Tab-separated table of C-alpha atoms in Angstrom:
chain	number	residue	atom	x	y	z
A	29	MET	CA	438.525	78.787	317.768
A	30	LEU	CA	440.203	75.692	319.874
A	31	PHE	CA	441.625	72.420	318.889
A	32	ASP	CA	441.286	69.493	321.907
A	33	LEU	CA	443.163	66.523	321.929
A	34	GLN	CA	440.755	62.834	321.775
A	35	ARG	CA	442.542	60.255	323.629
A	36	TYR	CA	440.160	57.623	322.501
A	37	ALA	CA	441.686	57.068	319.030
A	38	GLY	CA	445.584	56.404	320.820
A	39	TYR	CA	446.131	60.593	320.182
A	40	GLN	CA	443.905	62.494	317.821
A	41	ILE	CA	444.164	66.312	317.259
A	42	THR	CA	440.015	67.840	317.262
A	43	GLN	CA	437.830	70.314	317.768
A	44	HIS	CA	435.051	69.603	320.493
A	45	ARG	CA	434.892	72.887	322.355
A	46	LEU	CA	434.361	75.305	319.272
A	47	PRO	CA	434.294	73.826	315.950
A	48	ILE	CA	435.591	76.504	312.754
A	49	ALA	CA	431.777	76.831	312.036
A	50	VAL	CA	428.190	75.890	313.587
A	51	ASN	CA	424.440	76.158	312.222
A	52	GLY	CA	425.122	76.073	308.663
A	53	SER	CA	422.837	74.994	305.365
A	54	LEU	CA	423.266	72.399	302.667
A	55	SER	CA	420.762	73.798	299.333
A	56	TYR	CA	420.536	70.800	296.629
A	57	SER	CA	418.021	69.415	294.096
A	58	HIS	CA	416.123	66.205	294.676
A	59	LEU	CA	415.231	64.224	291.718
A	60	VAL	CA	411.170	63.472	293.251
A	61	GLY	CA	410.099	61.879	289.656
A	62	GLN	CA	411.438	60.355	285.726
A	63	LYS	CA	411.785	64.378	284.393
A	64	TRP	CA	413.783	67.487	285.622
A	65	ASN	CA	410.166	70.037	285.670
A	66	GLN	CA	409.939	67.138	289.298
A	67	ALA	CA	412.861	68.252	290.909
A	68	VAL	CA	412.736	70.253	294.041
A	69	VAL	CA	414.828	72.241	295.858
A	70	LYS	CA	415.582	71.128	299.595
A	71	THR	CA	417.658	71.815	302.286
A	72	VAL	CA	419.922	70.196	305.167
A	73	ARG	CA	420.983	72.070	307.966
A	74	ILE	CA	424.246	71.493	309.050
A	75	LYS	CA	424.824	71.230	312.714
A	76	GLN	CA	428.744	71.938	312.467
A	77	ILE	CA	432.417	71.271	310.892
A	78	GLN	CA	435.330	70.599	312.805
A	79	LEU	CA	438.814	70.284	311.667
A	80	GLU	CA	440.650	67.198	312.930
A	81	GLN	CA	443.235	65.190	312.102
A	82	ASP	CA	443.317	61.830	310.284
A	83	SER	CA	444.696	58.633	312.853
A	84	GLY	CA	444.712	55.965	310.098
A	85	LYS	CA	441.973	53.453	308.729
A	86	SER	CA	441.757	49.987	309.305
A	87	LEU	CA	441.412	47.391	306.865
A	88	HIS	CA	439.256	44.025	307.608
A	89	ASP	CA	440.487	40.972	305.693
A	90	ASP	CA	436.910	38.808	305.926
A	91	THR	CA	439.345	35.870	304.659
A	92	ARG	CA	441.816	35.621	305.981
A	93	LYS	CA	439.184	36.647	309.421
A	94	GLN	CA	442.379	40.101	310.711
A	95	THR	CA	441.929	43.894	310.863
A	96	LEU	CA	445.061	45.090	309.820
A	97	ILE	CA	446.191	49.125	310.613
A	98	ASP	CA	447.187	51.407	308.265
A	99	LEU	CA	448.705	54.034	309.917
A	100	ASN	CA	450.039	55.662	305.875
A	101	ARG	CA	447.578	58.326	306.552
A	102	ALA	CA	447.434	59.319	310.183
A	103	GLY	CA	448.716	63.025	310.905
A	104	VAL	CA	446.349	64.018	307.517
A	105	ALA	CA	444.141	67.655	308.076
A	106	LEU	CA	440.864	66.331	307.185
A	107	MET	CA	436.991	68.511	307.816
A	108	GLU	CA	434.029	66.629	309.240
A	109	ILE	CA	431.105	68.279	308.165
A	110	VAL	CA	428.185	67.044	310.809
A	111	MET	CA	424.245	67.112	309.116
A	112	GLU	CA	421.131	66.962	311.002
A	113	PRO	CA	418.953	64.922	310.687
A	114	ASP	CA	416.530	66.386	307.688
A	115	MET	CA	416.568	63.850	305.023
A	116	SER	CA	414.300	60.631	304.356
A	117	CYS	CA	416.556	58.868	302.181
A	118	GLY	CA	418.759	57.355	299.961
A	119	GLU	CA	418.569	59.655	296.889
A	120	GLU	CA	418.037	62.745	299.219
A	121	ALA	CA	421.175	61.926	300.966
A	122	ALA	CA	422.809	60.799	297.338
A	123	ALA	CA	422.061	64.344	296.090
A	124	ALA	CA	423.086	66.196	298.918
A	125	VAL	CA	426.482	64.986	299.233
A	126	ARG	CA	426.820	65.117	294.940
A	127	GLU	CA	426.243	68.763	295.869
A	128	LEU	CA	429.049	68.987	298.571
A	129	GLN	CA	431.226	67.677	296.159
A	130	LEU	CA	430.714	69.965	293.635
A	131	ILE	CA	431.336	73.247	296.383
A	132	LEU	CA	434.713	71.335	298.067
A	133	GLN	CA	435.584	70.920	294.613
A	134	ALA	CA	434.202	74.560	293.413
A	135	LEU	CA	436.398	76.020	296.576
A	136	GLY	CA	439.732	74.032	295.984
A	137	THR	CA	439.302	72.337	299.137
A	138	CYS	CA	439.458	68.739	297.525
A	139	GLN	CA	439.070	67.087	294.541
A	140	GLY	CA	436.322	65.214	296.370
A	141	ASN	CA	436.899	61.545	294.394
A	142	MET	CA	435.077	59.528	297.248
A	143	ALA	CA	436.878	56.521	295.716
A	144	GLU	CA	440.208	57.257	296.145
A	145	GLY	CA	439.171	58.264	299.429
A	146	GLN	CA	439.078	61.512	299.088
A	147	LEU	CA	435.911	62.346	300.528
A	148	ARG	CA	434.211	59.552	302.559
A	149	VAL	CA	430.478	58.909	304.450
A	150	ASP	CA	429.035	57.768	307.757
A	151	ALA	CA	425.177	57.701	307.564
A	152	ASN	CA	423.410	57.377	311.131
A	153	ILE	CA	419.740	56.278	310.075
A	154	SER	CA	416.713	55.696	312.346
A	155	VAL	CA	412.952	55.028	312.198
A	156	HIS	CA	410.151	56.210	313.844
A	157	GLN	CA	406.077	56.601	313.410
A	158	PRO	CA	405.091	59.792	312.931
A	159	GLY	CA	404.694	62.584	315.728
A	160	ASP	CA	407.096	60.225	317.669
A	161	PRO	CA	411.151	61.106	318.631
A	162	LEU	CA	413.351	59.666	316.926
A	163	GLY	CA	414.711	56.126	316.583
A	164	VAL	CA	417.661	54.194	318.032
A	165	ARG	CA	420.225	55.117	315.344
A	166	THR	CA	422.716	52.983	313.563
A	167	GLU	CA	425.901	54.190	311.467
A	168	VAL	CA	427.171	53.111	308.654
A	169	LYS	CA	430.572	53.620	308.202
A	170	ASN	CA	433.319	54.631	305.427
A	171	ILE	CA	430.674	54.786	302.072
A	172	ASN	CA	432.851	55.722	299.102
A	173	SER	CA	429.762	56.396	296.690
A	174	ALA	CA	426.406	58.466	296.623
A	175	ARG	CA	425.339	55.575	294.592
A	176	PHE	CA	426.430	52.959	297.335
A	177	LEU	CA	425.539	55.764	300.058
A	178	ALA	CA	421.839	55.592	298.647
A	179	LYS	CA	421.659	52.205	298.971
A	180	ALA	CA	422.846	51.589	302.215
A	181	ILE	CA	420.614	53.972	303.734
A	182	ASP	CA	417.090	52.847	301.647
A	183	PHE	CA	418.238	49.264	303.294
A	184	GLU	CA	418.722	50.325	306.743
A	185	ILE	CA	415.519	51.925	306.517
A	186	GLN	CA	414.179	49.101	305.463
A	187	ARG	CA	415.560	46.195	307.744
A	188	GLN	CA	414.832	48.754	310.972
A	189	ILE	CA	411.388	49.239	309.945
A	190	ASP	CA	411.400	44.694	309.495
A	191	VAL	CA	413.003	44.519	312.969
A	192	LEU	CA	410.014	46.294	315.149
A	193	VAL	CA	407.275	45.042	312.519
A	194	ASN	CA	408.275	41.871	313.910
A	195	GLY	CA	409.032	42.715	317.365
A	196	GLY	CA	412.366	43.172	317.589
A	197	VAL	CA	414.912	46.125	319.257
A	198	VAL	CA	417.380	47.840	316.524
A	199	HIS	CA	420.715	48.128	318.255
A	200	ASN	CA	422.811	51.029	318.748
A	201	GLU	CA	425.621	49.658	315.848
A	202	THR	CA	428.399	50.877	313.890
A	203	ARG	CA	427.778	48.542	310.354
A	204	THR	CA	428.779	48.939	306.962
A	205	PHE	CA	427.719	48.380	303.523
A	206	ASP	CA	428.416	45.270	301.166
A	207	PHE	CA	427.828	46.663	298.096
A	208	LYS	CA	428.296	43.209	296.314
A	209	LEU	CA	425.405	42.092	298.443
A	210	GLY	CA	423.761	45.451	298.392
A	211	GLN	CA	422.835	44.821	302.388
A	212	THR	CA	424.190	46.603	305.775
A	213	ILE	CA	426.805	44.347	307.927
A	214	PRO	CA	427.059	44.548	311.616
A	215	MET	CA	430.562	45.667	312.045
A	216	ARG	CA	430.087	46.430	316.862
A	217	ASP	CA	428.246	47.541	319.136
A	218	LYS	CA	428.181	50.779	320.370
A	219	GLU	CA	425.997	50.238	323.835
A	220	SER	CA	428.604	51.341	326.279
A	221	LEU	CA	428.796	55.584	326.059
A	222	GLN	CA	432.516	55.895	324.998
A	223	ASP	CA	434.827	57.857	326.687
A	224	TYR	CA	437.087	59.794	324.149
A	225	ARG	CA	438.301	61.412	327.319
A	226	PHE	CA	439.260	64.956	325.191
A	227	ILE	CA	441.806	67.620	327.004
A	228	PRO	CA	442.876	71.342	325.113
A	229	GLU	CA	445.894	70.604	322.461
A	230	PRO	CA	448.797	71.888	324.582
A	231	ASN	CA	451.097	73.042	321.543
A	232	LEU	CA	447.977	74.388	319.668
A	233	PRO	CA	447.283	77.728	320.123
A	234	PRO	CA	444.010	79.231	319.437
A	235	LEU	CA	442.652	80.698	315.827
A	236	ILE	CA	441.228	84.098	315.927
A	237	VAL	CA	439.106	84.481	313.250
A	238	TYR	CA	437.999	88.373	311.643
A	239	ASP	CA	435.756	90.410	310.309
A	240	ASN	CA	436.036	93.768	308.285
A	241	GLU	CA	435.758	95.065	311.901
A	242	SER	CA	437.498	93.437	313.717
A	243	THR	CA	440.681	92.645	312.203
A	244	PRO	CA	443.888	94.661	314.440
A	245	VAL	CA	444.729	97.824	312.596
A	246	ASN	CA	447.670	97.521	310.391
A	247	ALA	CA	447.744	93.805	310.301
A	248	ASP	CA	449.426	91.889	307.265
A	249	PRO	CA	446.770	90.109	305.648
A	250	GLN	CA	448.593	87.203	304.995
A	251	GLN	CA	448.960	86.825	308.411
A	252	VAL	CA	444.978	87.004	309.462
A	253	ILE	CA	442.043	85.380	309.028
A	254	ASN	CA	439.543	88.189	307.841
A	255	ILE	CA	436.375	86.254	306.715
A	256	ASP	CA	434.579	88.905	304.799
A	257	LEU	CA	437.639	89.402	302.778
A	258	ILE	CA	437.534	85.094	301.903
A	259	ARG	CA	433.693	85.575	301.635
A	260	LYS	CA	434.160	88.130	298.698
A	261	ASN	CA	437.013	86.665	296.944
A	262	LEU	CA	434.628	83.197	296.783
A	263	PRO	CA	434.498	81.185	293.343
A	264	GLU	CA	431.587	81.029	291.306
A	265	LEU	CA	429.600	77.818	293.696
A	266	PRO	CA	427.424	75.304	291.256
A	267	SER	CA	423.992	76.548	292.544
A	268	ALA	CA	425.126	79.575	291.036
A	269	LYS	CA	427.101	78.665	287.836
A	270	ARG	CA	423.674	76.336	286.881
A	271	THR	CA	421.924	79.547	287.108
A	272	ARG	CA	424.162	81.749	285.248
A	273	LEU	CA	424.352	78.923	282.376
A	274	VAL	CA	420.589	78.743	281.817
A	275	ASP	CA	420.117	82.209	281.247
A	276	GLN	CA	422.444	83.253	279.721
A	277	TYR	CA	422.539	80.679	277.034
A	278	GLY	CA	419.021	79.435	277.012
A	279	ILE	CA	420.138	75.688	277.570
A	280	LEU	CA	417.688	73.586	279.867
A	281	PRO	CA	418.454	72.995	282.912
A	282	GLU	CA	419.338	69.707	283.129
A	283	HIS	CA	421.816	70.491	280.841
A	284	SER	CA	423.402	72.905	283.117
A	285	PHE	CA	424.165	70.165	285.827
A	286	VAL	CA	425.697	67.835	283.497
A	287	LEU	CA	427.850	70.553	282.565
A	288	VAL	CA	428.743	71.873	286.228
A	289	SER	CA	428.967	67.814	287.896
A	290	GLU	CA	432.078	67.120	285.079
A	291	ASP	CA	435.755	69.258	286.069
A	292	GLY	CA	436.424	71.589	282.608
A	293	LEU	CA	433.103	70.525	281.186
A	294	THR	CA	431.092	74.292	281.088
A	295	GLU	CA	435.177	75.215	280.209
A	296	TYR	CA	434.576	73.077	277.422
A	297	PHE	CA	431.420	74.369	276.216
A	298	VAL	CA	432.169	77.891	276.798
A	299	SER	CA	435.804	77.597	274.563
A	300	VAL	CA	432.839	75.386	271.657
A	301	LEU	CA	430.501	78.461	271.422
A	302	GLN	CA	433.366	81.491	271.306
A	303	GLU	CA	434.774	79.647	268.232
A	304	THR	CA	431.555	78.601	266.158
A	305	LYS	CA	428.338	80.159	264.342
A	306	ALA	CA	425.876	77.230	265.860
A	307	GLU	CA	423.433	78.271	268.724
A	308	PRO	CA	423.960	77.130	272.098
A	309	LYS	CA	421.413	74.528	272.009
A	310	LYS	CA	422.930	73.027	269.463
A	311	VAL	CA	426.266	72.854	271.262
A	312	ILE	CA	425.106	72.124	274.404
A	313	GLY	CA	423.862	68.902	272.491
A	314	TRP	CA	427.216	67.567	270.784
A	315	VAL	CA	429.400	68.278	274.070
A	316	ILE	CA	426.941	66.295	276.448
A	317	LYS	CA	425.526	63.425	274.021
A	318	GLU	CA	428.377	63.208	271.402
A	319	LEU	CA	431.465	64.159	273.508
A	320	LEU	CA	430.815	63.379	277.223
A	321	ALA	CA	429.533	59.937	275.567
A	322	LEU	CA	433.021	58.749	274.654
A	323	LEU	CA	434.700	60.074	277.663
A	324	LYS	CA	432.560	58.073	279.542
A	325	HIS	CA	433.105	55.397	276.885
A	326	TYR	CA	436.916	55.170	277.777
A	327	SER	CA	436.917	56.552	281.505
A	328	LEU	CA	438.116	59.450	280.010
A	329	THR	CA	438.249	63.253	281.878
A	330	VAL	CA	437.268	66.515	279.489
A	331	SER	CA	441.070	67.417	279.874
A	332	GLN	CA	441.914	63.670	278.920
A	333	SER	CA	439.444	64.389	275.509
A	334	HIS	CA	441.033	63.869	272.203
A	335	ILE	CA	438.797	66.782	270.100
A	336	SER	CA	440.068	70.205	271.237
A	337	PRO	CA	437.337	73.116	272.172
A	338	SER	CA	438.132	74.346	268.445
A	339	SER	CA	438.414	71.320	266.718
A	340	LEU	CA	434.466	70.698	267.593
A	341	ALA	CA	433.748	74.440	266.794
A	342	GLU	CA	435.434	73.633	263.484
A	343	LEU	CA	433.204	70.516	262.541
A	344	LEU	CA	430.106	72.777	263.866
A	345	ASN	CA	430.868	75.316	262.086
A	346	LEU	CA	431.049	72.915	258.457
A	347	LEU	CA	427.507	72.330	259.334
A	348	GLU	CA	426.459	75.336	259.707
A	349	MET	CA	428.119	76.093	256.486
A	350	GLY	CA	425.831	73.570	254.816
A	351	VAL	CA	429.062	71.651	253.926
A	352	ILE	CA	427.990	67.979	255.519
A	353	SER	CA	425.078	66.778	256.877
A	354	SER	CA	424.036	66.048	260.763
A	355	PRO	CA	424.940	62.281	260.042
A	356	ALA	CA	428.122	62.991	257.791
A	357	ALA	CA	428.576	65.292	260.752
A	358	LYS	CA	428.768	62.162	263.284
A	359	GLN	CA	431.138	60.128	261.053
A	360	VAL	CA	433.327	63.275	261.228
A	361	PHE	CA	433.589	63.287	264.538
A	362	LEU	CA	434.182	59.158	265.348
A	363	LEU	CA	437.259	60.033	263.279
A	364	MET	CA	438.292	63.247	265.129
A	365	TRP	CA	438.926	61.067	267.693
A	366	LYS	CA	440.543	58.891	266.270
A	367	GLU	CA	442.855	60.707	264.029
A	368	CYS	CA	443.726	64.191	266.685
A	369	ASP	CA	446.000	65.111	264.117
A	370	LYS	CA	443.208	65.576	261.579
A	371	SER	CA	441.303	68.109	261.453
A	372	PRO	CA	437.626	68.257	260.318
A	373	GLN	CA	438.224	69.841	256.898
A	374	GLN	CA	440.689	67.387	256.242
A	375	ILE	CA	438.485	64.271	257.112
A	376	VAL	CA	435.573	65.703	254.848
A	377	LYS	CA	437.683	65.894	252.038
A	378	GLU	CA	439.572	62.288	252.265
A	379	GLN	CA	436.645	60.502	253.364
A	380	ASP	CA	434.458	62.314	250.586
A	381	LEU	CA	431.588	63.401	252.928
A	382	GLY	CA	430.394	66.878	252.021
A	383	LEU	CA	427.117	66.688	250.676
A	384	VAL	CA	426.361	65.967	247.270
A	385	GLN	CA	425.443	69.281	245.304
A	386	ASN	CA	424.191	67.339	242.246
A	387	GLU	CA	420.365	68.020	242.239
A	388	LYS	CA	419.435	65.803	239.830
A	389	ILE	CA	421.373	63.234	241.312
A	390	LEU	CA	419.812	63.473	244.410
A	391	GLU	CA	416.013	63.515	242.984
A	392	GLU	CA	416.651	60.474	240.646
A	393	ILE	CA	417.686	59.257	243.819
A	394	CYS	CA	415.040	59.980	245.726
A	395	GLN	CA	412.664	59.487	243.111
A	396	ASN	CA	413.698	55.372	242.556
A	397	VAL	CA	413.008	55.450	246.845
A	398	LEU	CA	409.796	56.366	245.885
A	399	ASP	CA	409.489	54.211	243.519
A	400	GLY	CA	410.875	51.163	245.637
A	401	HIS	CA	408.499	51.596	248.382
A	402	LEU	CA	405.060	51.599	246.644
A	403	GLU	CA	403.349	50.359	250.431
A	404	GLU	CA	404.992	53.296	252.280
A	405	VAL	CA	404.320	55.578	249.642
A	406	ALA	CA	400.422	54.830	249.751
A	407	ALA	CA	400.633	55.229	254.172
A	408	ILE	CA	401.833	58.732	253.287
A	409	LYS	CA	398.854	59.300	250.859
A	410	LYS	CA	396.554	58.011	253.624
A	411	GLY	CA	398.097	60.420	256.278
A	412	ASN	CA	400.840	58.607	257.229
A	413	LYS	CA	403.705	61.674	258.177
A	414	ARG	CA	406.141	58.715	259.684
A	415	VAL	CA	406.522	57.084	257.266
A	416	LEU	CA	408.277	60.161	255.060
A	417	ASN	CA	411.054	59.416	257.926
A	418	LYS	CA	411.630	56.599	257.023
A	419	LEU	CA	412.015	57.724	253.294
A	420	ILE	CA	414.380	59.937	254.242
A	421	GLY	CA	416.442	57.572	256.224
A	422	LEU	CA	416.337	55.641	253.520
A	423	VAL	CA	417.998	57.911	251.078
A	424	GLN	CA	420.649	58.457	253.549
A	425	LYS	CA	421.974	55.750	253.846
A	426	GLU	CA	421.697	55.678	249.492
A	427	MET	CA	423.714	58.722	249.980
A	428	LYS	CA	425.606	57.505	252.869
A	429	GLY	CA	424.763	60.589	254.661
A	430	ARG	CA	425.696	63.060	252.193
A	431	ALA	CA	422.553	64.544	251.260
A	432	ASP	CA	420.991	68.089	252.911
A	433	PRO	CA	417.905	67.162	255.458
A	434	ILE	CA	416.344	69.543	253.657
A	435	MET	CA	416.712	69.462	250.023
A	436	VAL	CA	415.774	65.592	250.614
A	437	CYS	CA	412.435	66.511	252.164
A	438	CYS	CA	411.763	68.405	249.139
A	439	ASP	CA	412.563	65.608	246.744
A	440	LEU	CA	410.327	63.267	248.845
A	441	ILE	CA	407.007	65.619	249.039
A	442	LEU	CA	407.275	67.479	245.502
A	443	PRO	CA	406.110	64.138	243.396
A	444	PHE	CA	403.184	63.958	245.979
A	445	LEU	CA	401.854	67.772	244.768
A	446	LYS	CA	401.223	66.559	241.535
A	447	ARG	CA	398.155	65.659	242.277
A	448	LEU	CA	397.086	68.392	244.213
A	449	ARG	CA	394.333	69.896	242.760
A	450	CYS	CA	393.579	72.776	244.509
A	451	LEU	CA	395.286	75.181	247.195
A	452	ARG	CA	394.180	78.440	249.218
A	453	THR	CA	397.176	80.841	250.056
A	454	PRO	CA	397.775	81.722	253.426
A	455	ASN	CA	395.652	85.594	252.744
A	456	GLY	CA	392.040	82.877	251.906
A	457	ALA	CA	392.511	83.471	248.098
A	458	SER	CA	392.048	80.423	245.949
A	459	THR	CA	394.368	78.624	243.150
A	460	THR	CA	394.419	75.815	241.100
A	461	LEU	CA	397.573	74.099	240.024
A	462	HIS	CA	397.048	73.190	235.946
A	463	THR	CA	398.178	69.458	235.649
A	464	ASN	CA	400.523	70.437	233.069
A	465	GLN	CA	402.574	72.498	235.636
A	466	ASN	CA	405.773	71.416	236.232
A	467	VAL	CA	405.789	71.180	239.967
A	468	TRP	CA	409.766	71.142	240.380
A	469	ASP	CA	409.732	74.454	239.648
A	470	LEU	CA	407.889	75.341	243.013
A	471	LYS	CA	410.783	73.184	244.370
A	472	PRO	CA	413.233	76.792	244.997
A	473	ARG	CA	410.415	78.757	246.815
A	474	LEU	CA	409.641	75.034	248.877
A	475	LEU	CA	413.666	75.136	249.962
A	476	THR	CA	413.612	78.676	250.852
A	477	LYS	CA	411.073	78.715	252.805
A	478	ALA	CA	412.470	75.649	254.814
A	479	LYS	CA	415.245	76.979	255.231
A	480	ARG	CA	414.208	79.340	257.509
A	481	TYR	CA	413.654	76.810	259.950
A	482	PRO	CA	417.332	74.516	261.943
A	483	LEU	CA	417.754	71.138	260.855
A	484	GLY	CA	415.916	68.228	262.067
A	485	PHE	CA	412.103	70.174	262.543
A	486	ASP	CA	409.606	67.033	261.698
A	487	PRO	CA	409.811	67.119	257.406
A	488	ILE	CA	405.668	67.123	256.704
A	489	MET	CA	405.996	70.724	258.569
A	490	LEU	CA	407.732	71.700	254.895
A	491	THR	CA	404.480	71.097	252.864
A	492	MET	CA	402.582	73.033	256.102
A	493	LEU	CA	404.871	75.611	255.294
A	494	PHE	CA	404.711	76.150	251.778
A	495	TRP	CA	400.873	75.787	251.847
A	496	PRO	CA	399.534	77.112	255.177
A	497	ASN	CA	395.362	75.867	254.502
A	498	VAL	CA	395.717	72.967	251.895
A	499	THR	CA	391.969	71.869	250.556
A	500	THR	CA	392.844	68.906	248.147
A	501	MET	CA	395.951	66.837	248.921
A	502	PRO	CA	397.430	63.120	248.770
A	503	ILE	CA	398.290	63.592	252.702
A	504	GLN	CA	395.876	64.363	254.874
A	505	ILE	CA	397.243	67.764	256.803
A	506	ARG	CA	395.271	70.316	259.040
A	507	PRO	CA	397.129	73.405	259.775
């Protein structure tokens, strides 16, 4: 591996003759539709990776019509990754850059924060007819976000197409992306061939890279670069981590992308799982929908979260044990964010958010809701099962989220069963429910059946669980 001196930029160390790596590739997932099952894995070839020395940067002041030179970064080491023209739209390029960010972060190469200049993209764009050679390219410099990269490329593609359709000529030039205008703007032309005047860097000797077979005998591992040893000690890369999360915890692929994309979120998720009885699919919902939403709202990182993994695990355990309902759990979660020094158990006790255990009170409130919403009751009798969800919501509102959803379902459904006359048991035998039979006596059996299933499923399914084959019933259900 050799280093060269580039005189074009005044003084800049680079790799012109023999870069550190060549002929690589980067695989990434590109969403071609609105759903994750429409994501496709694509690969872009990497021409080379070269080590360079930053020469500074230009600051363009449009107000005063002047350009300032910032040399504070001069001499700082940087790595340039040159990709082949294998991508055809802005979103593909953005997806590739996001995957590259994650890889660099996993390796510890850099934090990859584009807004802070730790990673920048120069996009070379050209258009051509199928089967024709690549067209004249333009270069859009120093793009500082994946979102702006996608917009800049798509704008430039359309701009070049419009130029050619109207009989114009695309010029080989350098452009910049104005995110306020949403368009690229010319900076300077590149029609003349630049003489970079590369010469070998006399002060830097060649850097030799070895493998296990070529490493000198008795060589100090700290003094030589052994590519096989480096490969052996590589951390888990993003694509492998996503696959492992899906296989190990049974979460959706899109959830694995979110976990891996947010620094520290995977570790947070795993820590919660280690301390809770809740299933991974429930935990992932709380981590992504509730926790991550608050972090985004307050522009905080996972490490700055007001709620620790242990606290969230304690809250989920309370939910699993039936101490609180799902609506109450969300109230507790928000209070935990505001009152970091209090445990979920303390908040539940202070705010009196535990589930109501008095069944008579619950039955009375459910009956009042039914009596006060006769139109909804009539709709349910005609087979509109969605209306039942509305009634459940009204009961929860009356109970301030402190009612067990399964018990609410039972108390709302059972009054309808009073009109049931003939029903068929799972073995096909017919039975008769006498009019003088107390339908509330059936409640324990219904609860036992329902609690085998997780909270949150369609409430009307309770009746189907209890009577799989209903022949005569006010609610028209077909198993």
